[in-house]
mmCIF file of C-alpha atoms in Angstrom:
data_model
loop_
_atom_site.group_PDB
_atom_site.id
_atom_site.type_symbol
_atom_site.label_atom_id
_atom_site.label_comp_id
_atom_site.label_asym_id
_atom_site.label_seq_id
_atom_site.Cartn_x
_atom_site.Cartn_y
_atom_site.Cartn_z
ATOM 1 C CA UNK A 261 21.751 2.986 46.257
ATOM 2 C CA UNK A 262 23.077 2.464 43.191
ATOM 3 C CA UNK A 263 21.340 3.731 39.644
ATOM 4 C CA UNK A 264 21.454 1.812 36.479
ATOM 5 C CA UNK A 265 21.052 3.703 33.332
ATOM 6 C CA UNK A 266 19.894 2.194 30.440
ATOM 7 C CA UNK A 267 21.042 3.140 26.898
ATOM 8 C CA UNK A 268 18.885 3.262 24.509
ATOM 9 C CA UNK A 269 20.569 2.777 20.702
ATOM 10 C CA UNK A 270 18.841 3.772 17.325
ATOM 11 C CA UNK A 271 19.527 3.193 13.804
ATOM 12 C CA UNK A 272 19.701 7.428 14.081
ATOM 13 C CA UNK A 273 23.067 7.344 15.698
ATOM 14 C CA UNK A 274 24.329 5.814 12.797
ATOM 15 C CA UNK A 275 22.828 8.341 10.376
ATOM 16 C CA UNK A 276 24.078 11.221 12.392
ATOM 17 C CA UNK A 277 27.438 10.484 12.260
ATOM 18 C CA UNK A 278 27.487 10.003 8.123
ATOM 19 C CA UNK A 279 25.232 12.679 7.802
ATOM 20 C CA UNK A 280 27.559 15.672 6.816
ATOM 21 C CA UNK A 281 29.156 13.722 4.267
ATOM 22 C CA UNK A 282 25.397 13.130 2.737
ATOM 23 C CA UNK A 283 25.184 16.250 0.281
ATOM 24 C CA UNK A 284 21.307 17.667 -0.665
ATOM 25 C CA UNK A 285 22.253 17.734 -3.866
ATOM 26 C CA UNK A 286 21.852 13.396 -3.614
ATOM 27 C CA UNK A 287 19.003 13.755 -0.587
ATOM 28 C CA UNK A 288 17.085 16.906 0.499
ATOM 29 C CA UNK A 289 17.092 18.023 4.307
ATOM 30 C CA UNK A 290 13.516 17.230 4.097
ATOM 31 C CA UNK A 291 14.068 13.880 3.137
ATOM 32 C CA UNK A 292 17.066 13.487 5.329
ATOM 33 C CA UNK A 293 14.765 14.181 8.325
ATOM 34 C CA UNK A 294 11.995 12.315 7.431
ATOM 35 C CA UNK A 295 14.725 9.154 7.295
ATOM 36 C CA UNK A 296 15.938 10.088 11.081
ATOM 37 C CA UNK A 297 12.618 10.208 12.429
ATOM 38 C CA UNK A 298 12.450 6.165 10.731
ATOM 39 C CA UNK A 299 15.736 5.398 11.904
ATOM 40 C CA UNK A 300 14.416 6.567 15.665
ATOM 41 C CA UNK A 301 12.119 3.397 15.451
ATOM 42 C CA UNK A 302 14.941 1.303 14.700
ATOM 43 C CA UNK A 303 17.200 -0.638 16.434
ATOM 44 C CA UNK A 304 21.099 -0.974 14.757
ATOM 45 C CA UNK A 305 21.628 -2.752 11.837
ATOM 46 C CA UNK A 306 24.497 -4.202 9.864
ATOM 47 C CA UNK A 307 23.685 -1.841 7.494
ATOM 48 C CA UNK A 308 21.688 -0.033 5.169
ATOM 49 C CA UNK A 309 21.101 1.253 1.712
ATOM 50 C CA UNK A 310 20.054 4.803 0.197
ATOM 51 C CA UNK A 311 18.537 5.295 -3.117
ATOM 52 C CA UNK A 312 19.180 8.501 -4.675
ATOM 53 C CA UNK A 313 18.368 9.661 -8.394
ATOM 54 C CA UNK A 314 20.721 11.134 -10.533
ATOM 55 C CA UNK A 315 18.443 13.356 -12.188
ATOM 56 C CA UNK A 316 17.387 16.559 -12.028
ATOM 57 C CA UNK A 317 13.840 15.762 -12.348
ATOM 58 C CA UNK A 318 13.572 12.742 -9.937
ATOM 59 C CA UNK A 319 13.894 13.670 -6.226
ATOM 60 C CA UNK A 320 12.212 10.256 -4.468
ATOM 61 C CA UNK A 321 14.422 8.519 -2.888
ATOM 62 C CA UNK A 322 14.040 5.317 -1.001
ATOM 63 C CA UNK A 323 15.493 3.745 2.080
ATOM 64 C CA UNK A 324 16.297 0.121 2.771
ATOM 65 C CA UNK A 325 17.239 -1.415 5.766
ATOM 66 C CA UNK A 326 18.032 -5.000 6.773
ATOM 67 C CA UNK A 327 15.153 -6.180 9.183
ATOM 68 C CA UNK A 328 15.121 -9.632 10.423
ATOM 69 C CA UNK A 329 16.670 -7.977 13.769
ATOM 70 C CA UNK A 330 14.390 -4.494 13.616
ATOM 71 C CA UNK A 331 10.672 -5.605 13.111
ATOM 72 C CA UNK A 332 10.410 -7.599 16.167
ATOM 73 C CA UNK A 333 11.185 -4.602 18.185
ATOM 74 C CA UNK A 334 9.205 -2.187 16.946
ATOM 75 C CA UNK A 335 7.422 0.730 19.366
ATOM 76 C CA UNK A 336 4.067 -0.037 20.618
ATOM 77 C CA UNK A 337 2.598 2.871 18.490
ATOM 78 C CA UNK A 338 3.556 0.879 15.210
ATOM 79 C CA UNK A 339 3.270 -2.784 16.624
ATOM 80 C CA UNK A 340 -0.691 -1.755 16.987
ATOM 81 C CA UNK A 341 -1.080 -1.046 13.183
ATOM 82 C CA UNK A 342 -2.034 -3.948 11.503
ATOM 83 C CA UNK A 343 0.520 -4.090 8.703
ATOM 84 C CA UNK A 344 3.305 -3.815 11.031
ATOM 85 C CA UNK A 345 2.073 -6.528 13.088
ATOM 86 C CA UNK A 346 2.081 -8.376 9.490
ATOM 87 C CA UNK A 347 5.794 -7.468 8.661
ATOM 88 C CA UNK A 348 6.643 -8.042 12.614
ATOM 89 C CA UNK A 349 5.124 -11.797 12.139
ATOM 90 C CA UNK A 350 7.126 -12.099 8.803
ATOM 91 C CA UNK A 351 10.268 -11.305 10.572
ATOM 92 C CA UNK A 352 9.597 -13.363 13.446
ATOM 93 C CA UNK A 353 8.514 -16.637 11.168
ATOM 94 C CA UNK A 354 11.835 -15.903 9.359
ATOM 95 C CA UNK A 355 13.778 -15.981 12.446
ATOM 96 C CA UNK A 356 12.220 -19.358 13.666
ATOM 97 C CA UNK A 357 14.451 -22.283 12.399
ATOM 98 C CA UNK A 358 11.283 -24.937 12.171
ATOM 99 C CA UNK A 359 9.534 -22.530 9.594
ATOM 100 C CA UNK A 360 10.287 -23.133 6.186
ATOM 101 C CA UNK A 361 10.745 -18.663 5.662
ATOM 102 C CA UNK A 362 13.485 -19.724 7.425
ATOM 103 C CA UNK A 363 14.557 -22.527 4.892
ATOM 104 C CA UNK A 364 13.985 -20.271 2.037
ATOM 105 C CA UNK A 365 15.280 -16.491 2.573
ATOM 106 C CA UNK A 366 18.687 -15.426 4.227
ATOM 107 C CA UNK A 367 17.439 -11.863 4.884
ATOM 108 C CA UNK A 368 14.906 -9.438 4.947
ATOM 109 C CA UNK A 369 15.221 -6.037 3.858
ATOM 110 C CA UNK A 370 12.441 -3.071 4.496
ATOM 111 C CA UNK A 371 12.432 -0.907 1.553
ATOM 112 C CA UNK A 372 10.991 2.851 2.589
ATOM 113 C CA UNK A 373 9.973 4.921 -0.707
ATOM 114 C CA UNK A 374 10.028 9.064 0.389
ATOM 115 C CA UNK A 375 8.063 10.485 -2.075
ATOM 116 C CA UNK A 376 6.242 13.554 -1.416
ATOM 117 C CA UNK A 377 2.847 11.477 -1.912
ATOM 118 C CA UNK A 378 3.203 8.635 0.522
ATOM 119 C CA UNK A 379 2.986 9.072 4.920
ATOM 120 C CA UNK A 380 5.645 10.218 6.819
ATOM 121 C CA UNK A 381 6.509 7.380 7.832
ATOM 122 C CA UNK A 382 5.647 5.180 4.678
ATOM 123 C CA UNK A 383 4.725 1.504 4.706
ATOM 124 C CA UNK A 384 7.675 -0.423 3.641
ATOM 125 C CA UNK A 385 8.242 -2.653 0.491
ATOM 126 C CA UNK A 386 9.823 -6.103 1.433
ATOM 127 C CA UNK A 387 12.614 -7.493 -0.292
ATOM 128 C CA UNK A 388 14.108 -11.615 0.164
ATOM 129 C CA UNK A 389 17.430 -12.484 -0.342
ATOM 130 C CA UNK A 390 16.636 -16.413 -1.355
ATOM 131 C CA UNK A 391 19.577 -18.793 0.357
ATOM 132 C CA UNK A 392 19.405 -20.605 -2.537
ATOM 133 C CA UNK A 393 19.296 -18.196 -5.713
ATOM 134 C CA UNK A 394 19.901 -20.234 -8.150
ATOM 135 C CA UNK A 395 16.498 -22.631 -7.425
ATOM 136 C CA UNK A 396 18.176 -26.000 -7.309
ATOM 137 C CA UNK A 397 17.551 -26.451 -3.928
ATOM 138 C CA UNK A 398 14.488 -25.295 -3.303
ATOM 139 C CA UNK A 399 11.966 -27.352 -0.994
ATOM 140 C CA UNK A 400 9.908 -28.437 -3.829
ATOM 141 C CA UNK A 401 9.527 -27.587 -7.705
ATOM 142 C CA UNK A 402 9.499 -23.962 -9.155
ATOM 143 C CA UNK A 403 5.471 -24.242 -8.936
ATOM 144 C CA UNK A 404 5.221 -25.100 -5.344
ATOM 145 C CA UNK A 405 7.980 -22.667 -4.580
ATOM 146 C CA UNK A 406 5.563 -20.474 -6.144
ATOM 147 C CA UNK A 407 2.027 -21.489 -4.561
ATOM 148 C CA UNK A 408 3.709 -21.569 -1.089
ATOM 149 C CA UNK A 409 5.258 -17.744 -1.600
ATOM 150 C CA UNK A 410 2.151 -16.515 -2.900
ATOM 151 C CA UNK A 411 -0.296 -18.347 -0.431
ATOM 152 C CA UNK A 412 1.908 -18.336 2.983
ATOM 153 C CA UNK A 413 3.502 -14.646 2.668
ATOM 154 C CA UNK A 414 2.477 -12.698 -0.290
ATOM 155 C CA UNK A 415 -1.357 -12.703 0.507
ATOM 156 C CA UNK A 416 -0.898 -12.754 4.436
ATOM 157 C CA UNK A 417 1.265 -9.871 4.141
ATOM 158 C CA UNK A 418 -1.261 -8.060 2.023
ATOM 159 C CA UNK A 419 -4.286 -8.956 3.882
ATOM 160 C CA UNK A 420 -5.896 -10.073 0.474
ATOM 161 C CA UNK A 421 -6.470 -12.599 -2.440
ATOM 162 C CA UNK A 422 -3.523 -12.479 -4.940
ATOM 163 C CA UNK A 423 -4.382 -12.208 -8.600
ATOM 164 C CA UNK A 424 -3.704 -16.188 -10.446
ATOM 165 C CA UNK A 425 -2.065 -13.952 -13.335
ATOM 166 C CA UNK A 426 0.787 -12.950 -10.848
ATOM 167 C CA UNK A 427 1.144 -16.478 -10.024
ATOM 168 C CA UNK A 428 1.047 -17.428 -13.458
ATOM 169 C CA UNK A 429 3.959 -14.728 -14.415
ATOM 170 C CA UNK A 430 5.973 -15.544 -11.697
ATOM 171 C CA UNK A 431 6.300 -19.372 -12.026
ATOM 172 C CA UNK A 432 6.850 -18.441 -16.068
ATOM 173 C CA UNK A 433 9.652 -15.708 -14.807
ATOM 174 C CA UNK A 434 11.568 -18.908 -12.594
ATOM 175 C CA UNK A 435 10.898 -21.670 -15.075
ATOM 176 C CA UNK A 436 12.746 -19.202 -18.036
ATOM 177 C CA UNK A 437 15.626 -18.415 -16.176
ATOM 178 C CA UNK A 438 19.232 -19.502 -18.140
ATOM 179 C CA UNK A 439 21.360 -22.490 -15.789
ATOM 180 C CA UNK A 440 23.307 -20.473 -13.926
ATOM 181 C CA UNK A 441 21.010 -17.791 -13.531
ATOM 182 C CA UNK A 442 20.460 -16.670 -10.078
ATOM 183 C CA UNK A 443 17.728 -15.013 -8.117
ATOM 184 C CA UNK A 444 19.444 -12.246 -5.805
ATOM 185 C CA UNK A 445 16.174 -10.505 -4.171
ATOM 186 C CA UNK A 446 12.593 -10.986 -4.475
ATOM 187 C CA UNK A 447 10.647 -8.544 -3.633
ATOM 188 C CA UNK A 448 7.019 -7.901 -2.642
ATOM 189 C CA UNK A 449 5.818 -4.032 -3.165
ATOM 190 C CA UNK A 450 3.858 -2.121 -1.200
ATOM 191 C CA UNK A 451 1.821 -0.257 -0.232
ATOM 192 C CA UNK A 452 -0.438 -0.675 -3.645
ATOM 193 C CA UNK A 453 -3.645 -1.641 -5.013
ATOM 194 C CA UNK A 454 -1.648 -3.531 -7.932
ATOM 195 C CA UNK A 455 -0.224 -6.943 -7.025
ATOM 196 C CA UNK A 456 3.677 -6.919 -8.122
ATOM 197 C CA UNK A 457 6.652 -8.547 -7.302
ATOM 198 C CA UNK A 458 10.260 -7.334 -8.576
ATOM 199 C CA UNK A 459 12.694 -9.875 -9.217
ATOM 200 C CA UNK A 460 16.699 -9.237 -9.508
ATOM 201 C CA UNK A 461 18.666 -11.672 -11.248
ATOM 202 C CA UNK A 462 22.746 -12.279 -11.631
ATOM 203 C CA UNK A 463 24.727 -14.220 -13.871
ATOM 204 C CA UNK A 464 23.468 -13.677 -17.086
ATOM 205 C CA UNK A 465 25.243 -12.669 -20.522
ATOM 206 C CA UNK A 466 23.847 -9.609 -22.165
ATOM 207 C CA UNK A 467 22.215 -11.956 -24.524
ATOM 208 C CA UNK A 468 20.915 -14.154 -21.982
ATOM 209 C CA UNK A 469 18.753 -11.336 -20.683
ATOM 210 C CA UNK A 470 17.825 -10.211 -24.324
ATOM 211 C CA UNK A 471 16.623 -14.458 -24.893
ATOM 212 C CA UNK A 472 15.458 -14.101 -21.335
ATOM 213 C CA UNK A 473 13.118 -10.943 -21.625
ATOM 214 C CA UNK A 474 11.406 -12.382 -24.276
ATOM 215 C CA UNK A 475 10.851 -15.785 -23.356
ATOM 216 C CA UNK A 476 8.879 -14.274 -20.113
ATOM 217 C CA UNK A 477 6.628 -11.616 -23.008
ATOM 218 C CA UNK A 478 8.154 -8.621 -21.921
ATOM 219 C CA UNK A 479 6.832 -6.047 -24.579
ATOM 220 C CA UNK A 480 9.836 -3.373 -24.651
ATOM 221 C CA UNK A 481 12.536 -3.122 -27.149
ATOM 222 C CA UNK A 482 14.788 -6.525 -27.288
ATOM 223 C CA UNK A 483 17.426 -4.504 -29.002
ATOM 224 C CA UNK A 484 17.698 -1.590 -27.213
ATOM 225 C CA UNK A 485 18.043 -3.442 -24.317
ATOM 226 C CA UNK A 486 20.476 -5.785 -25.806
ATOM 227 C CA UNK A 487 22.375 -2.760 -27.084
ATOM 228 C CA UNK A 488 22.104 -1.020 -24.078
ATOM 229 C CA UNK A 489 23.543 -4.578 -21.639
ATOM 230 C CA UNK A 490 26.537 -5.162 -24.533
ATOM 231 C CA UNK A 491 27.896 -1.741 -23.909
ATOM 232 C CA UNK A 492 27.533 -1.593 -20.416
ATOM 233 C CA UNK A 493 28.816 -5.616 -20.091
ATOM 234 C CA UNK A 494 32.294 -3.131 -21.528
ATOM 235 C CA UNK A 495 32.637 -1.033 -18.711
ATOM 236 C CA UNK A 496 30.819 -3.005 -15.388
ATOM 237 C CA UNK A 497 32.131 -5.604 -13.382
ATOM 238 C CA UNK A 498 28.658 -7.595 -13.040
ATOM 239 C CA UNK A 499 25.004 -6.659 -14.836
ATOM 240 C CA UNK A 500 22.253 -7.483 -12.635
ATOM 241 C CA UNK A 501 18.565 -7.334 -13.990
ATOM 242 C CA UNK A 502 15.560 -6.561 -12.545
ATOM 243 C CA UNK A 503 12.244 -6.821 -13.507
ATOM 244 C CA UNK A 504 8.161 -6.537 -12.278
ATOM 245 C CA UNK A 505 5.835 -8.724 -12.524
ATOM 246 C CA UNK A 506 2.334 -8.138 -11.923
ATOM 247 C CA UNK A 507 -0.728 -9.225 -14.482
ATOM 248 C CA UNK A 508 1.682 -8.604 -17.233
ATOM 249 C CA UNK A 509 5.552 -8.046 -17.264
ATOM 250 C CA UNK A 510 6.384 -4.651 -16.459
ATOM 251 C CA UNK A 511 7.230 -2.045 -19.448
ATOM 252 C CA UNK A 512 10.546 -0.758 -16.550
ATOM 253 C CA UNK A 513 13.112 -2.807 -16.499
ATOM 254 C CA UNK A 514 16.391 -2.129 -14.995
ATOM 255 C CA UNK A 515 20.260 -3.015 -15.096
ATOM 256 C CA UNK A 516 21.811 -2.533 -11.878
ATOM 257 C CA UNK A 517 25.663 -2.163 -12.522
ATOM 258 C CA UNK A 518 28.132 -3.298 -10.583
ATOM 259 C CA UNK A 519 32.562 -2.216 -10.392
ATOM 260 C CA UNK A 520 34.211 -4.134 -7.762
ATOM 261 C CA UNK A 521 36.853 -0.807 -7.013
ATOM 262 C CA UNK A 522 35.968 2.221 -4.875
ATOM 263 C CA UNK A 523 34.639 5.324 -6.643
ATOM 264 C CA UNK A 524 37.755 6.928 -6.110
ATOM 265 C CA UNK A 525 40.233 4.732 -7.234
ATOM 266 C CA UNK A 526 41.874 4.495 -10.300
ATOM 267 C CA UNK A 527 39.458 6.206 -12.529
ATOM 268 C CA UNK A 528 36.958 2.724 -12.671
ATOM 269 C CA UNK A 529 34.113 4.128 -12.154
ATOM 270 C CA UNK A 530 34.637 6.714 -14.916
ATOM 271 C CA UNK A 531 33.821 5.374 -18.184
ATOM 272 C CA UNK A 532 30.118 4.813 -16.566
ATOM 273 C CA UNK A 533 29.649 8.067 -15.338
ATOM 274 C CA UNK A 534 30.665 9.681 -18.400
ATOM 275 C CA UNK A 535 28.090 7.530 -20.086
ATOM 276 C CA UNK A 536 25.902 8.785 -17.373
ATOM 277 C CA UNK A 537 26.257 12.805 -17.801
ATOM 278 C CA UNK A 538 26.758 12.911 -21.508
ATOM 279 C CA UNK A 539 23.417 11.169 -21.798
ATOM 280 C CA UNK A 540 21.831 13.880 -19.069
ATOM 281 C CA UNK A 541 21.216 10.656 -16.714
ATOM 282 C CA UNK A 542 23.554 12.221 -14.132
ATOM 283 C CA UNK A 543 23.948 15.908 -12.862
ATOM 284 C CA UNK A 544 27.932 16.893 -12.552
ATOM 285 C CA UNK A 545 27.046 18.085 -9.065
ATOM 286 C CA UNK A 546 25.537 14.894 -8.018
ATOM 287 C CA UNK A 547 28.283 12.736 -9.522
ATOM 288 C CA UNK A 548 30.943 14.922 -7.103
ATOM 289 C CA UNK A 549 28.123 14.563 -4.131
ATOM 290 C CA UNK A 550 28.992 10.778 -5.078
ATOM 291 C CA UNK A 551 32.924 11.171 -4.849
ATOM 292 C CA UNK A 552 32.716 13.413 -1.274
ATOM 293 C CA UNK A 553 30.400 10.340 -0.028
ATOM 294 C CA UNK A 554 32.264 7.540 -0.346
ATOM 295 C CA UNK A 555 34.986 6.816 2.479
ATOM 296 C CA UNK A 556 35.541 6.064 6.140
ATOM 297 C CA UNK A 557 34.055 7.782 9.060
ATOM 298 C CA UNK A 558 36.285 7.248 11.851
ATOM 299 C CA UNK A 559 35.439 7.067 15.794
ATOM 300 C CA UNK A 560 38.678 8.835 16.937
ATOM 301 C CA UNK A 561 38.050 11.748 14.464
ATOM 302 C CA UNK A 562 34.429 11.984 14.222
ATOM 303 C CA UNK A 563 33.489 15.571 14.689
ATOM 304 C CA UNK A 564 30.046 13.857 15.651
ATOM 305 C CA UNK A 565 29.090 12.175 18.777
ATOM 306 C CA UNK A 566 29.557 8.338 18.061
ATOM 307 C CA UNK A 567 27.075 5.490 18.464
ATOM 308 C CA UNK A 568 27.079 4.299 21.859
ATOM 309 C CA UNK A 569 27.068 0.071 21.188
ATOM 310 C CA UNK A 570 29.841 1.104 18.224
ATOM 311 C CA UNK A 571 31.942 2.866 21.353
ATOM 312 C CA UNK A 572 31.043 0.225 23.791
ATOM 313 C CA UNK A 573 32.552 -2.333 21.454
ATOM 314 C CA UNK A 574 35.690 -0.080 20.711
ATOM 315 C CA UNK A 575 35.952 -0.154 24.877
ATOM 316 C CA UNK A 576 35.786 -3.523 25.196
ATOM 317 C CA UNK A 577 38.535 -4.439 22.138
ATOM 318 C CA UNK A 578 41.026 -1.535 23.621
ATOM 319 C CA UNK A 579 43.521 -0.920 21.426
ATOM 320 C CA UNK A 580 42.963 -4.214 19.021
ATOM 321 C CA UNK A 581 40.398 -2.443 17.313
ATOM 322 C CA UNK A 582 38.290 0.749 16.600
ATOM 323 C CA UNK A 583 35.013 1.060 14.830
ATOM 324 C CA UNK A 584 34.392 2.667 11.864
ATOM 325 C CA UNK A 585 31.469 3.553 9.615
ATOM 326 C CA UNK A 586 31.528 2.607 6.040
ATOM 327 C CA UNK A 587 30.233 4.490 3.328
ATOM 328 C CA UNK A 588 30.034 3.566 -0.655
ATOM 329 C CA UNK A 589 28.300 3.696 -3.852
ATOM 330 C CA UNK A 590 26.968 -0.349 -3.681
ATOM 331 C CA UNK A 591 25.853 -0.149 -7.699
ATOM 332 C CA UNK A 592 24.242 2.384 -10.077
ATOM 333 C CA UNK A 593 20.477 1.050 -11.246
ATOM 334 C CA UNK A 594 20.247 2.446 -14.748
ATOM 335 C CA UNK A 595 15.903 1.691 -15.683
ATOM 336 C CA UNK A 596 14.768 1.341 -19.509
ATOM 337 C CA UNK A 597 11.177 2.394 -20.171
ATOM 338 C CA UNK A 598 10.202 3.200 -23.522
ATOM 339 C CA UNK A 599 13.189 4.353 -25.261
ATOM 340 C CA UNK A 600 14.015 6.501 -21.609
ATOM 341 C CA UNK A 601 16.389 5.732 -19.158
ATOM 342 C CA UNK A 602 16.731 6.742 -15.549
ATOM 343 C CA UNK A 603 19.753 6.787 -13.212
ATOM 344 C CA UNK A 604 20.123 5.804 -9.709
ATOM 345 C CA UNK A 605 22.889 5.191 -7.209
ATOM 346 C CA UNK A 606 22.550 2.851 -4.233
ATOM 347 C CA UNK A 607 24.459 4.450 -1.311
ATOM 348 C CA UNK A 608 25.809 2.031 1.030
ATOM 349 C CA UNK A 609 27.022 2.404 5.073
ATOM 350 C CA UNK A 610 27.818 0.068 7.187
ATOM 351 C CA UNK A 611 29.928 -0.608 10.854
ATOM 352 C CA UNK A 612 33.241 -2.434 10.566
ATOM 353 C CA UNK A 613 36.565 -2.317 12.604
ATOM 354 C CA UNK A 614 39.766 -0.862 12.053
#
């Protein structure tokens, strides 16, 4: 009689095999294992994201993953908690071409935050990437965009009545933005008694984000900030803002810099970092934890046993093709609060082919 075995593959596999090039100096073993025992719920993905502060005196880090292919197959331990069943219906309404999720958002991203506070398993943020970012083609006006994001997955999503002054902020945050401005991610955070949504937004001029900021009443410093986007508009490819909006708009507000080049090449990425370590925003260890992450993790060489759909795949394509894990530095967030800035890096892996 002949015995099938079934293989089971988890977003784990993936993480094991990038693992030792992950230093604790950027993520803590702790922190490390409490992101394998998420990944264990999780089927594969296309990839995934790792936020890490720069900092000595930040150690949270968060981890994103792309979901519209995860939710739906949750365990039966986490489909039975109601706020997984929410995010599971999410996914599943944004993976039906009739619903208008499906119209509006290209992808779905579950953002974990590992502080020492929250559950072992935390309850996810959820961030959109909008197909059409730049709002000219949205089914409706800005205000019925609005209404309908609020009403048919904000509140569901949160079990609860969303304040009218996050409404309010959020149509005023769309209406303001500068033609050409796009909308990259919108994102609804969780868990928390305080309604907020963050919103990340490309194509704007260092001065377009100082006009911007205070056309939407944000109550920071317009010149630091504008100081602060001219010098890094010097050495960045592309300046991406993000903001929170919530009764009021956020104090926080972030630049998320982009450089098209790997971290090693060329020296690119240097004139940043040394703006990052003079200014005590970045440890020298943890910019060298950076420089040992980024590369290639290769099937043939891995010292660790490979994914098993990755090797299947590599099988299959013989000698056409073998698969390969990439890892990067996507963007460093740099967050303005009151005169104080904050550094982050957004670590970056990802299957491809060789």
């Amino acid at each position: 009689m002949k015995t099938t075995i079934l293989m089971y593959d988890y977003l784990v596999d993936y993480l094991n095999a990038i693992t030792p090039y992950l230093s604790a100096e950027l993520v803590s073993l702790n922190t490390i294992a409490r992101i394998k025992k998420i990944s264990k719920t999780l089927k594969p993905t296309w990839g995934a994201f790792l936020e890490c502060p720069l900092s000595e005196d930040n150690s949270t880090v968060h981890f994103s993953i792309h979901a519209l292919d995860n939710a739906i197959k949750l365990p039966s331990k986490m489909r039975s908690e109601c706020i997984w069943q929410r995010i599971q219906q999410l996914c599943m309404d944004c993976n039906c071409s009739q619903s208008r999720l499906s119209q509006e958002i290209s992808s779905i991203f579950l953002d974990f935050e590992l502080s020492q506070k929250n559950a072992e398993i935390p309850i996810p943020s959820i961030f959109f990437n909008l197909k059409e970012g730049d709002l000219q083609c949205l089914n409706g006006d800005i205000k019925t965009f609005c209404t309908w994001l609020i009403k048919k997955v904000v509140e569901p999503l949160n079990n609860r009545t969303i304040s009218a002054y996050l409404q309010r902020n959020l149509e005023l945050s769309l209406t303001a933005l500068p033609a050409g401005a796009q909308i990259l991610e919108l994102g609804i955070m969780q868990p928390s008694p305080l309604d907020s949504i963050q919103l990340s937004i490309s194509s704007m001029s260092p001065l377009a984000i100082s006009e911007y900021l205070t056309r939407i009443g944000w109550r920071g410093s317009i010149v630091e900030i504008e100081k602060l986007a001219l010098f890094l508009n010097e050495i960045v490819d592309t300046i991406v803002l993000k903001i929170e909006l919530g009764i009021t708009v956020a104090p926080q507000v972030s630049l998320q810099c982009f450089i098209y080049q790997n971290l090693y090449k060329d020296g690119y990425w240097q004139p940043l970092f040394d703006f990052l370590i003079e200014n005590k925003l970045c440890t020298p260890k943890k910019y060298a934890a950076l420089l040992n992450w980024t590369g290639l993790s290769y099937e043939k060489y891995s010292p660790i046993p490979w994914p098993t759909n990755l090797k299947m795949i590599s099988d299959f394509l013989g000698n056409r093709a073998s698969s390969i894990l990439v890892r990067e530095v996507s963007h460093i967030e740099i967050t303005y609060t009151e005169k104080k800035l904050d550094a982050k890096a957004h670590l970056w892996f990802s299957p491809d082919w060789d």
